[in-house]
Amino acid sequence: MNLVFLKNLVVRSFRDYSNISNLKRVRTRRDMEIKTREDPIVLKLDTAEFHNIFTPEVIDLKKLFEKYQYEIRIAGGAVRDLLLGQPAKDLDFATTATPQQMKEMFTAENVRMINMSGEKHGTITPRINDKENFEVTTLRVDIVTDGRHAEVEFTKDWKLDANRRDLTINSMFLGFDGSVYDYFYGYEDLMKRKVAFVGDPDIRIKEDFLRIMRYFRFYGRISEKPDNHDRHTLDVIKQNAEGLQGVSGERIWMELKKTLQGNFAGDLLKTMLKLDIGKYIGLPKPNLEEFEGLLKRSEHLSLHPMTYLAGLLNTIDDVTILHARLKFSSYERDMAYFIVEHRPDKDASRPLLPYEKLVLNTKIKQKDAVDYVREVLKYRGDEKLLDMFNKWEVPRFPMTGKLLKENGVPPGKMYGQIINKLKEYWIEQEYKTSAEDLTKLIPSLIDECKTK
């Protein structure tokens, strides 16, 4: 069955795009009838940030494509950052050269290529001057999509490639002469701090349901207000939220984590919950009252993404359920467990003492325990205690195995019991007891262990 026949078959069979979220999507004329510029060049950049991208490696890459007469432009996030007057973090490139043409060119010029797995999507990664890697992707059109993956067809039409991208602010290109190419009014949206899909949001989302999460990630980076969403866009997101069930947890977490590291994290998370996204990304029934309390007392404290999520979870078991879906790193997973376990009030003779003990008695890396306690104190909104903890220097327990052995502590079960008792006494004495004074306690502790 050839590709043209397949396209015609799917278009004839499924006229109503709102009811086929679980079926393969086909790009149609309807979505190509978007208002576009006759002249896509909106301005020429001549800023310090723009000129700073021209490293020797970027210049050599440019010269290489010029030598073989292939057009190449900067694409995606770097264009957006430069237009906002920010340094370009990562440079990605788009080109009219096909992957095969790029491979032949780089081979002829003795340029090493890495990460060949991107080739089927049109991406080749040359290592220029054996110093810097650049992803260079052939212009393409998504012919058939299923909400997760796309079958692509290469093109030389820059407008068609821009049309397949998710958001208008991500669909611009930048020439090496500073010309900004903008087919779908992304520049205006960027200046208005507006996050909008290219063309019909329903079609864009059904092509790749992860774009729901990307919408919120970029909203947090671009928008100046927490609630300046387009109502129609939110309605379409809600209608398509179920499609996230088919997206891998790792991809969802990658986008969600970036959202929770950006502006308006709490508000955006609440908006997602209102749109029923929570149940499709693995969140058990969220504890909204607890979450609201967290935001009121603590959101100004630069919360870790896991701290936001912990505020929605009721129990330790909820952490396990969410981890099973989103596949956190072990550091992130353990932080969530730690926060949920230790967020309740603690009674102690000194307010900081319970948190000091959590660090000093930890079975995990002490550095991680310090991070986790810091997040617990942020979660609780106890800024005074947080400040005290940040100034606290972790003391060094003066006892050693050698000292224990020299003072008659036999190896085995008693060893652990005695060292724990000595440490507990040392902590209660606010770390002022010397090794010499601690060794004086050993005989009585040995007798106590023996009688038990």
Short mmCIF file of C-alpha atoms in Angstrom, two decimals:
data_model
loop_
_atom_site.label_atom_id
_atom_site.label_comp_id
_atom_site.label_asym_id
_atom_site.label_seq_id
_atom_site.Cartn_x
_atom_site.Cartn_y
_atom_site.Cartn_z
CA MET A 1 0.00 0.00 0.00
CA ASN A 2 1.67 3.25 -1.08
CA LEU A 3 1.72 6.40 1.04
CA VAL A 4 -0.57 8.46 -1.21
CA PHE A 5 -3.27 5.78 -1.12
CA LEU A 6 -2.96 5.52 2.66
CA LYS A 7 -3.34 9.29 3.05
CA ASN A 8 -6.45 9.40 0.85
CA LEU A 9 -7.98 6.41 2.62
CA VAL A 10 -7.59 7.94 6.09
CA VAL A 11 -8.82 11.38 5.00
CA ARG A 12 -11.97 9.89 3.40
CA SER A 13 -12.71 7.64 6.35
CA PHE A 14 -12.29 10.18 9.15
CA ARG A 15 -13.75 13.60 8.36
CA ASP A 16 -14.48 14.43 11.98
CA TYR A 17 -11.12 15.19 13.62
CA SER A 18 -12.61 15.50 17.10
CA ASN A 19 -13.44 11.79 17.35
CA ILE A 20 -10.26 10.04 16.23
CA SER A 21 -7.76 10.82 18.96
CA ASN A 22 -6.83 7.13 19.15
CA LEU A 23 -6.31 6.74 15.40
CA LYS A 24 -3.54 7.79 13.08
CA ARG A 25 -3.61 11.44 12.10
CA VAL A 26 -3.08 12.73 8.59
CA ARG A 27 -2.07 16.29 7.70
CA THR A 28 -4.73 17.80 5.44
CA ARG A 29 -5.39 20.92 3.39
CA ARG A 30 -7.58 22.26 6.20
CA ASP A 31 -4.62 22.84 8.46
CA MET A 32 -2.51 24.34 5.70
CA GLU A 33 -5.02 27.16 5.21
CA ILE A 34 -3.57 29.10 8.12
CA LYS A 35 -2.96 32.81 7.80
CA THR A 36 0.71 33.27 6.94
CA ARG A 37 3.01 36.12 5.99
CA GLU A 38 3.71 36.85 2.36
CA ASP A 39 7.20 37.97 3.35
CA PRO A 40 8.38 35.84 6.28
CA ILE A 41 11.35 38.05 7.20
CA VAL A 42 10.16 40.20 10.09
CA LEU A 43 13.44 41.81 11.14
CA LYS A 44 17.21 41.48 11.20
CA LEU A 45 18.94 40.81 14.48
CA ASP A 46 22.08 42.78 15.22
CA THR A 47 22.45 42.30 18.96
CA ALA A 48 25.39 41.28 21.12
CA GLU A 49 23.60 38.03 22.00
CA PHE A 50 23.22 37.22 18.28
CA HIS A 51 26.88 37.90 17.48
CA ASN A 52 27.97 35.79 20.47
CA ILE A 53 26.65 32.61 18.84
CA PHE A 54 29.34 32.77 16.15
CA THR A 55 31.94 30.51 17.70
CA PRO A 56 34.62 29.09 15.38
CA GLU A 57 32.63 25.85 15.27
CA VAL A 58 29.39 27.57 14.22
CA ILE A 59 31.26 29.51 11.53
CA ASP A 60 32.90 26.33 10.21
CA LEU A 61 29.51 24.56 10.12
CA LYS A 62 28.05 27.48 8.16
CA LYS A 63 30.96 27.47 5.66
CA LEU A 64 30.58 23.74 5.13
CA PHE A 65 26.92 24.03 4.11
CA GLU A 66 27.69 27.05 1.92
CA LYS A 67 30.44 25.09 0.15
CA TYR A 68 27.96 22.36 -0.80
CA GLN A 69 25.21 24.93 -1.53
CA TYR A 70 22.72 23.71 1.06
CA GLU A 71 20.70 26.28 2.97
CA ILE A 72 20.96 26.14 6.76
CA ARG A 73 19.27 28.23 9.46
CA ILE A 74 19.08 28.25 13.24
CA ALA A 75 15.77 26.84 14.48
CA GLY A 76 13.64 26.56 17.59
CA GLY A 77 14.42 27.80 21.07
CA ALA A 78 17.59 29.73 20.25
CA VAL A 79 15.60 32.03 17.95
CA ARG A 80 13.06 32.66 20.69
CA ASP A 81 15.75 33.38 23.28
CA LEU A 82 17.64 35.79 21.05
CA LEU A 83 14.47 37.72 20.24
CA LEU A 84 13.90 38.14 23.97
CA GLY A 85 17.40 39.54 24.35
CA GLN A 86 18.63 36.42 26.12
CA PRO A 87 21.72 34.32 25.31
CA ALA A 88 20.98 31.33 23.09
CA LYS A 89 21.30 28.26 25.31
CA ASP A 90 21.36 25.50 22.69
CA LEU A 91 21.75 25.86 18.96
CA ASP A 92 19.75 23.55 16.72
CA PHE A 93 19.81 23.85 12.96
CA ALA A 94 17.46 23.13 10.06
CA THR A 95 18.58 22.56 6.51
CA THR A 96 17.40 21.78 2.99
CA ALA A 97 20.00 18.99 2.78
CA THR A 98 18.69 15.45 3.22
CA PRO A 99 20.26 13.14 5.81
CA GLN A 100 22.01 11.22 3.03
CA GLN A 101 23.39 14.42 1.53
CA MET A 102 24.64 15.52 4.94
CA LYS A 103 26.30 12.16 5.55
CA GLU A 104 28.05 12.33 2.20
CA MET A 105 29.15 15.90 2.86
CA PHE A 106 30.47 15.23 6.36
CA THR A 107 32.21 12.04 5.22
CA ALA A 108 33.91 13.87 2.35
CA GLU A 109 35.08 16.58 4.77
CA ASN A 110 36.26 14.08 7.42
CA VAL A 111 33.76 15.36 9.96
CA ARG A 112 32.84 12.80 12.59
CA MET A 113 29.11 12.08 13.06
CA ILE A 114 27.55 10.83 16.30
CA ASN A 115 24.12 9.67 17.49
CA MET A 116 23.06 8.14 14.19
CA SER A 117 19.73 7.09 15.75
CA GLY A 118 18.28 10.48 14.80
CA GLU A 119 18.71 9.82 11.11
CA LYS A 120 15.25 8.31 10.56
CA HIS A 121 13.73 11.58 11.77
CA GLY A 122 16.09 13.59 9.59
CA THR A 123 18.67 14.56 12.21
CA ILE A 124 22.42 14.21 11.76
CA THR A 125 24.82 15.27 14.53
CA PRO A 126 28.27 16.35 13.31
CA ARG A 127 31.11 17.02 15.75
CA ILE A 128 32.80 20.16 14.43
CA ASN A 129 36.56 20.57 15.00
CA ASP A 130 36.26 17.62 17.37
CA LYS A 131 34.97 20.15 19.89
CA GLU A 132 31.24 20.82 19.59
CA ASN A 133 28.23 18.74 18.49
CA PHE A 134 25.36 20.28 16.53
CA GLU A 135 22.02 18.69 15.68
CA VAL A 136 21.13 19.47 12.08
CA THR A 137 17.68 18.37 10.89
CA THR A 138 16.32 18.17 7.39
CA LEU A 139 13.17 20.19 6.71
CA ARG A 140 10.26 17.80 6.96
CA VAL A 141 6.51 17.32 6.95
CA ASP A 142 4.66 14.96 9.31
CA ILE A 143 2.65 12.80 6.91
CA VAL A 144 1.02 10.34 9.32
CA THR A 145 0.94 10.69 13.13
CA ASP A 146 -0.61 8.66 15.93
CA GLY A 147 -0.29 11.01 18.88
CA ARG A 148 3.18 9.77 19.80
CA HIS A 149 5.19 9.14 16.63
CA ALA A 150 5.21 10.54 13.11
CA GLU A 151 6.07 9.30 9.65
CA VAL A 152 7.95 12.14 8.01
CA GLU A 153 8.64 13.23 4.47
CA PHE A 154 11.58 15.51 3.72
CA THR A 155 10.99 18.84 1.99
CA LYS A 156 12.85 21.98 0.90
CA ASP A 157 9.95 24.23 1.89
CA TRP A 158 10.70 26.19 5.08
CA LYS A 159 7.06 27.12 5.53
CA LEU A 160 5.95 23.47 5.52
CA ASP A 161 8.52 22.66 8.19
CA ALA A 162 7.41 25.63 10.30
CA ASN A 163 3.82 24.44 9.96
CA ARG A 164 4.60 21.05 11.55
CA ARG A 165 5.99 22.64 14.74
CA ASP A 166 3.95 22.87 17.93
CA LEU A 167 3.86 26.55 19.00
CA THR A 168 4.16 29.72 16.98
CA ILE A 169 7.01 30.94 19.20
CA ASN A 170 8.94 27.75 18.32
CA SER A 171 8.29 27.89 14.57
CA MET A 172 10.71 30.68 13.63
CA PHE A 173 14.07 30.40 11.89
CA LEU A 174 17.14 32.62 12.01
CA GLY A 175 19.52 33.13 9.11
CA PHE A 176 23.22 33.66 9.66
CA ASP A 177 22.80 37.23 8.41
CA GLY A 178 20.38 37.92 11.29
CA SER A 179 17.17 37.58 9.26
CA VAL A 180 14.28 36.24 11.37
CA TYR A 181 11.88 34.10 9.32
CA ASP A 182 8.41 33.93 10.85
CA TYR A 183 5.59 32.39 8.82
CA PHE A 184 2.91 32.08 11.51
CA TYR A 185 3.18 35.31 13.52
CA GLY A 186 5.25 33.82 16.29
CA TYR A 187 7.15 37.09 16.65
CA GLU A 188 3.96 38.98 17.53
CA ASP A 189 2.93 36.24 19.96
CA LEU A 190 6.34 36.38 21.59
CA MET A 191 6.18 40.14 22.01
CA LYS A 192 2.71 39.76 23.57
CA ARG A 193 4.00 36.91 25.75
CA LYS A 194 1.29 34.72 24.22
CA VAL A 195 1.60 30.95 23.89
CA ALA A 196 -0.38 29.67 20.90
CA PHE A 197 -0.34 26.54 18.77
CA VAL A 198 0.50 26.78 15.09
CA GLY A 199 -2.86 26.64 13.33
CA ASP A 200 -5.57 24.42 14.81
CA PRO A 201 -4.63 23.40 18.39
CA ASP A 202 -6.75 20.25 18.12
CA ILE A 203 -4.72 19.01 15.15
CA ARG A 204 -1.39 20.01 16.68
CA ILE A 205 -2.19 18.18 19.93
CA LYS A 206 -3.51 15.05 18.22
CA GLU A 207 -0.26 14.85 16.25
CA ASP A 208 1.64 14.48 19.54
CA PHE A 209 -0.23 14.53 22.85
CA LEU A 210 2.95 15.51 24.67
CA ARG A 211 2.33 18.99 23.24
CA ILE A 212 -0.21 19.45 26.03
CA MET A 213 2.64 19.35 28.52
CA ARG A 214 4.87 21.49 26.31
CA TYR A 215 2.17 24.16 26.20
CA PHE A 216 2.34 24.56 29.99
CA ARG A 217 6.14 24.43 30.04
CA PHE A 218 6.44 27.29 27.57
CA TYR A 219 3.60 29.22 29.19
CA GLY A 220 5.68 29.31 32.37
CA ARG A 221 8.68 30.58 30.44
CA ILE A 222 6.97 33.18 28.25
CA SER A 223 3.80 34.52 29.88
CA GLU A 224 3.82 37.44 32.31
CA LYS A 225 0.57 36.41 34.03
CA PRO A 226 -0.47 33.10 35.60
CA ASP A 227 -3.98 33.07 34.12
CA ASN A 228 -3.73 34.60 30.65
CA HIS A 229 -4.72 31.43 28.79
CA ASP A 230 -6.82 31.37 25.66
CA ARG A 231 -10.12 29.75 26.67
CA HIS A 232 -10.46 27.80 23.42
CA THR A 233 -6.95 26.40 23.80
CA LEU A 234 -7.74 25.14 27.31
CA ASP A 235 -11.00 23.58 26.08
CA VAL A 236 -9.10 21.71 23.37
CA ILE A 237 -6.48 20.55 25.86
CA LYS A 238 -9.20 19.17 28.14
CA GLN A 239 -10.84 17.34 25.24
CA ASN A 240 -7.52 15.70 24.38
CA ALA A 241 -6.11 15.08 27.88
CA GLU A 242 -6.90 11.37 27.71
CA GLY A 243 -4.35 11.06 24.90
CA LEU A 244 -1.58 11.50 27.46
CA GLN A 245 -2.27 7.94 28.62
CA GLY A 246 -0.37 6.71 25.59
CA VAL A 247 2.68 8.91 26.17
CA SER A 248 5.60 7.48 28.11
CA GLY A 249 6.01 8.64 31.69
CA GLU A 250 9.62 9.64 31.08
CA ARG A 251 8.60 12.11 28.35
CA ILE A 252 5.78 13.52 30.48
CA TRP A 253 8.05 13.97 33.50
CA MET A 254 10.70 15.71 31.40
CA GLU A 255 8.17 18.38 30.41
CA LEU A 256 6.37 18.56 33.76
CA LYS A 257 9.63 18.99 35.66
CA LYS A 258 10.59 21.95 33.47
CA THR A 259 7.15 23.46 34.07
CA LEU A 260 7.60 23.12 37.83
CA GLN A 261 10.99 24.84 37.55
CA GLY A 262 9.48 27.83 35.73
CA ASN A 263 7.18 30.70 36.60
CA PHE A 264 3.65 30.17 37.96
CA ALA A 265 4.38 26.50 38.72
CA GLY A 266 1.63 26.17 41.32
CA ASP A 267 -0.97 27.95 39.22
CA LEU A 268 -0.12 25.90 36.15
CA LEU A 269 -0.35 22.67 38.12
CA LYS A 270 -3.80 23.70 39.37
CA THR A 271 -4.87 24.54 35.81
CA MET A 272 -3.74 21.10 34.66
CA LEU A 273 -5.79 19.46 37.40
CA LYS A 274 -8.89 21.44 36.38
CA LEU A 275 -8.42 20.12 32.84
CA ASP A 276 -8.36 16.51 34.12
CA ILE A 277 -4.71 16.03 33.15
CA GLY A 278 -3.74 14.68 36.58
CA LYS A 279 -5.31 11.25 36.25
CA TYR A 280 -3.68 10.67 32.87
CA ILE A 281 -0.16 11.42 34.09
CA GLY A 282 -0.33 9.16 37.13
CA LEU A 283 -1.47 11.49 39.94
CA PRO A 284 -3.64 9.65 42.49
CA LYS A 285 -6.59 11.61 43.84
CA PRO A 286 -4.86 14.94 44.62
CA ASN A 287 -5.00 16.52 48.06
CA LEU A 288 -6.07 19.99 46.89
CA GLU A 289 -6.46 21.41 50.38
CA GLU A 290 -2.92 20.42 51.31
CA PHE A 291 -1.62 21.80 48.01
CA GLU A 292 -3.33 25.17 48.48
CA GLY A 293 -1.79 25.42 51.93
CA LEU A 294 1.64 24.66 50.50
CA LEU A 295 1.33 27.40 47.88
CA LYS A 296 0.15 30.02 50.38
CA ARG A 297 2.94 29.49 52.85
CA SER A 298 5.84 28.33 50.70
CA GLU A 299 5.67 29.05 46.97
CA HIS A 300 8.01 32.05 47.30
CA LEU A 301 10.76 29.75 48.64
CA SER A 302 11.89 28.34 45.25
CA LEU A 303 10.40 24.90 45.75
CA HIS A 304 11.88 21.82 44.12
CA PRO A 305 9.55 20.16 41.55
CA MET A 306 9.18 17.17 43.88
CA THR A 307 8.03 19.45 46.68
CA TYR A 308 5.17 20.71 44.52
CA LEU A 309 4.14 17.15 43.71
CA ALA A 310 4.45 16.04 47.34
CA GLY A 311 1.88 18.71 48.21
CA LEU A 312 -0.68 16.85 46.09
CA LEU A 313 0.04 13.42 47.57
CA ASN A 314 -1.78 11.98 50.55
CA THR A 315 0.45 9.08 51.55
CA ILE A 316 3.75 7.30 50.94
CA ASP A 317 1.83 4.87 48.72
CA ASP A 318 0.83 7.77 46.47
CA VAL A 319 4.52 8.45 45.87
CA THR A 320 4.96 4.86 44.74
CA ILE A 321 1.99 5.09 42.38
CA LEU A 322 3.21 8.34 40.80
CA HIS A 323 6.77 7.05 40.47
CA ALA A 324 5.51 3.95 38.67
CA ARG A 325 4.04 6.22 35.99
CA LEU A 326 6.58 9.05 35.70
CA LYS A 327 9.78 7.10 36.42
CA PHE A 328 11.54 9.59 38.68
CA SER A 329 15.26 9.36 39.31
CA SER A 330 16.14 7.65 42.60
CA TYR A 331 17.08 11.06 44.03
CA GLU A 332 13.69 12.54 43.09
CA ARG A 333 11.72 9.51 44.26
CA ASP A 334 13.48 9.44 47.64
CA MET A 335 12.93 13.17 48.08
CA ALA A 336 9.18 12.71 47.60
CA TYR A 337 9.13 9.83 50.12
CA PHE A 338 11.14 11.93 52.57
CA ILE A 339 8.92 15.02 52.30
CA VAL A 340 5.66 13.11 52.71
CA GLU A 341 7.07 11.18 55.67
CA HIS A 342 8.60 14.14 57.51
CA ARG A 343 6.24 17.04 56.73
CA PRO A 344 4.18 16.63 59.97
CA ASP A 345 5.10 18.57 63.12
CA LYS A 346 7.96 17.25 65.24
CA ASP A 347 8.33 17.64 69.02
CA ALA A 348 11.81 18.28 70.38
CA SER A 349 13.74 20.18 73.05
CA ARG A 350 15.26 22.28 70.26
CA PRO A 351 13.24 23.01 67.09
CA LEU A 352 16.12 22.13 64.77
CA LEU A 353 17.12 18.95 66.60
CA PRO A 354 14.82 16.49 64.74
CA TYR A 355 16.15 17.74 61.40
CA GLU A 356 19.76 17.56 62.56
CA LYS A 357 19.11 13.94 63.55
CA LEU A 358 17.68 13.17 60.12
CA VAL A 359 20.98 14.25 58.59
CA LEU A 360 23.30 12.67 61.15
CA ASN A 361 21.49 9.31 61.31
CA THR A 362 20.77 9.00 57.62
CA LYS A 363 21.32 5.76 55.71
CA ILE A 364 21.49 7.65 52.42
CA LYS A 365 24.15 10.08 51.19
CA GLN A 366 24.47 12.82 53.76
CA LYS A 367 24.44 15.49 51.03
CA ASP A 368 21.08 14.18 49.79
CA ALA A 369 19.71 14.14 53.33
CA VAL A 370 20.67 17.81 53.70
CA ASP A 371 18.82 18.62 50.45
CA TYR A 372 15.77 16.67 51.56
CA VAL A 373 15.58 18.34 54.99
CA ARG A 374 15.89 21.73 53.32
CA GLU A 375 12.87 20.90 51.13
CA VAL A 376 10.88 19.69 54.14
CA LEU A 377 11.48 23.01 55.89
CA LYS A 378 10.49 24.89 52.73
CA TYR A 379 7.37 22.73 52.50
CA ARG A 380 6.46 23.64 56.07
CA GLY A 381 7.08 27.32 55.36
CA ASP A 382 9.30 27.60 58.43
CA GLU A 383 11.69 30.26 57.12
CA LYS A 384 13.33 30.91 60.49
CA LEU A 385 14.19 27.25 60.94
CA LEU A 386 15.26 27.00 57.31
CA ASP A 387 17.67 29.88 57.82
CA MET A 388 19.06 28.19 60.95
CA PHE A 389 19.47 24.92 59.06
CA ASN A 390 21.24 26.61 56.15
CA LYS A 391 23.74 28.11 58.62
CA TRP A 392 24.21 24.84 60.48
CA GLU A 393 27.48 23.05 59.73
CA VAL A 394 27.18 19.28 59.89
CA PRO A 395 29.43 18.21 62.81
CA ARG A 396 31.77 15.24 62.60
CA PHE A 397 31.07 12.37 64.99
CA PRO A 398 34.36 11.96 66.92
CA MET A 399 34.15 8.21 67.57
CA THR A 400 35.85 5.74 65.22
CA GLY A 401 35.86 1.98 64.86
CA LYS A 402 39.44 1.94 66.04
CA LEU A 403 38.49 3.67 69.32
CA LEU A 404 35.61 1.29 69.90
CA LYS A 405 37.87 -1.74 69.39
CA GLU A 406 40.57 -0.31 71.66
CA ASN A 407 37.96 0.16 74.41
CA GLY A 408 36.75 -3.43 74.40
CA VAL A 409 33.68 -3.30 72.12
CA PRO A 410 33.42 -6.75 70.47
CA PRO A 411 32.55 -7.00 66.77
CA GLY A 412 29.03 -8.00 65.81
CA LYS A 413 25.58 -6.91 66.89
CA MET A 414 26.79 -5.05 70.00
CA TYR A 415 29.03 -2.81 67.91
CA GLY A 416 26.09 -1.19 66.12
CA GLN A 417 24.06 -0.82 69.30
CA ILE A 418 26.86 0.93 71.18
CA ILE A 419 27.82 3.30 68.41
CA ASN A 420 24.17 4.31 68.01
CA LYS A 421 23.84 5.02 71.72
CA LEU A 422 27.05 7.04 71.73
CA LYS A 423 25.90 9.07 68.75
CA GLU A 424 22.50 9.70 70.34
CA TYR A 425 24.20 10.99 73.52
CA TRP A 426 26.60 13.15 71.46
CA ILE A 427 23.66 14.69 69.56
CA GLU A 428 21.68 15.38 72.74
CA GLN A 429 24.73 17.14 74.17
CA GLU A 430 24.75 19.40 71.07
CA TYR A 431 27.96 17.82 69.71
CA LYS A 432 30.11 19.13 72.55
CA THR A 433 31.19 15.73 73.94
CA SER A 434 34.74 14.76 72.96
CA ALA A 435 35.91 11.31 71.88
CA GLU A 436 37.70 10.95 75.21
CA ASP A 437 34.48 11.63 77.16
CA LEU A 438 32.49 9.28 74.94
CA THR A 439 34.93 6.41 75.53
CA LYS A 440 34.25 6.72 79.27
CA LEU A 441 30.64 5.68 78.58
CA ILE A 442 31.60 2.50 76.75
CA PRO A 443 31.98 0.09 79.74
CA SER A 444 28.50 0.86 81.08
CA LEU A 445 27.03 0.52 77.59
CA ILE A 446 28.70 -2.89 77.16
CA ASP A 447 27.22 -4.06 80.48
CA GLU A 448 23.79 -2.70 79.45
CA CYS A 449 23.91 -4.61 76.15
CA LYS A 450 25.00 -7.82 77.86
CA THR A 451 22.12 -7.71 80.35
CA LYS A 452 19.67 -7.37 77.47
#
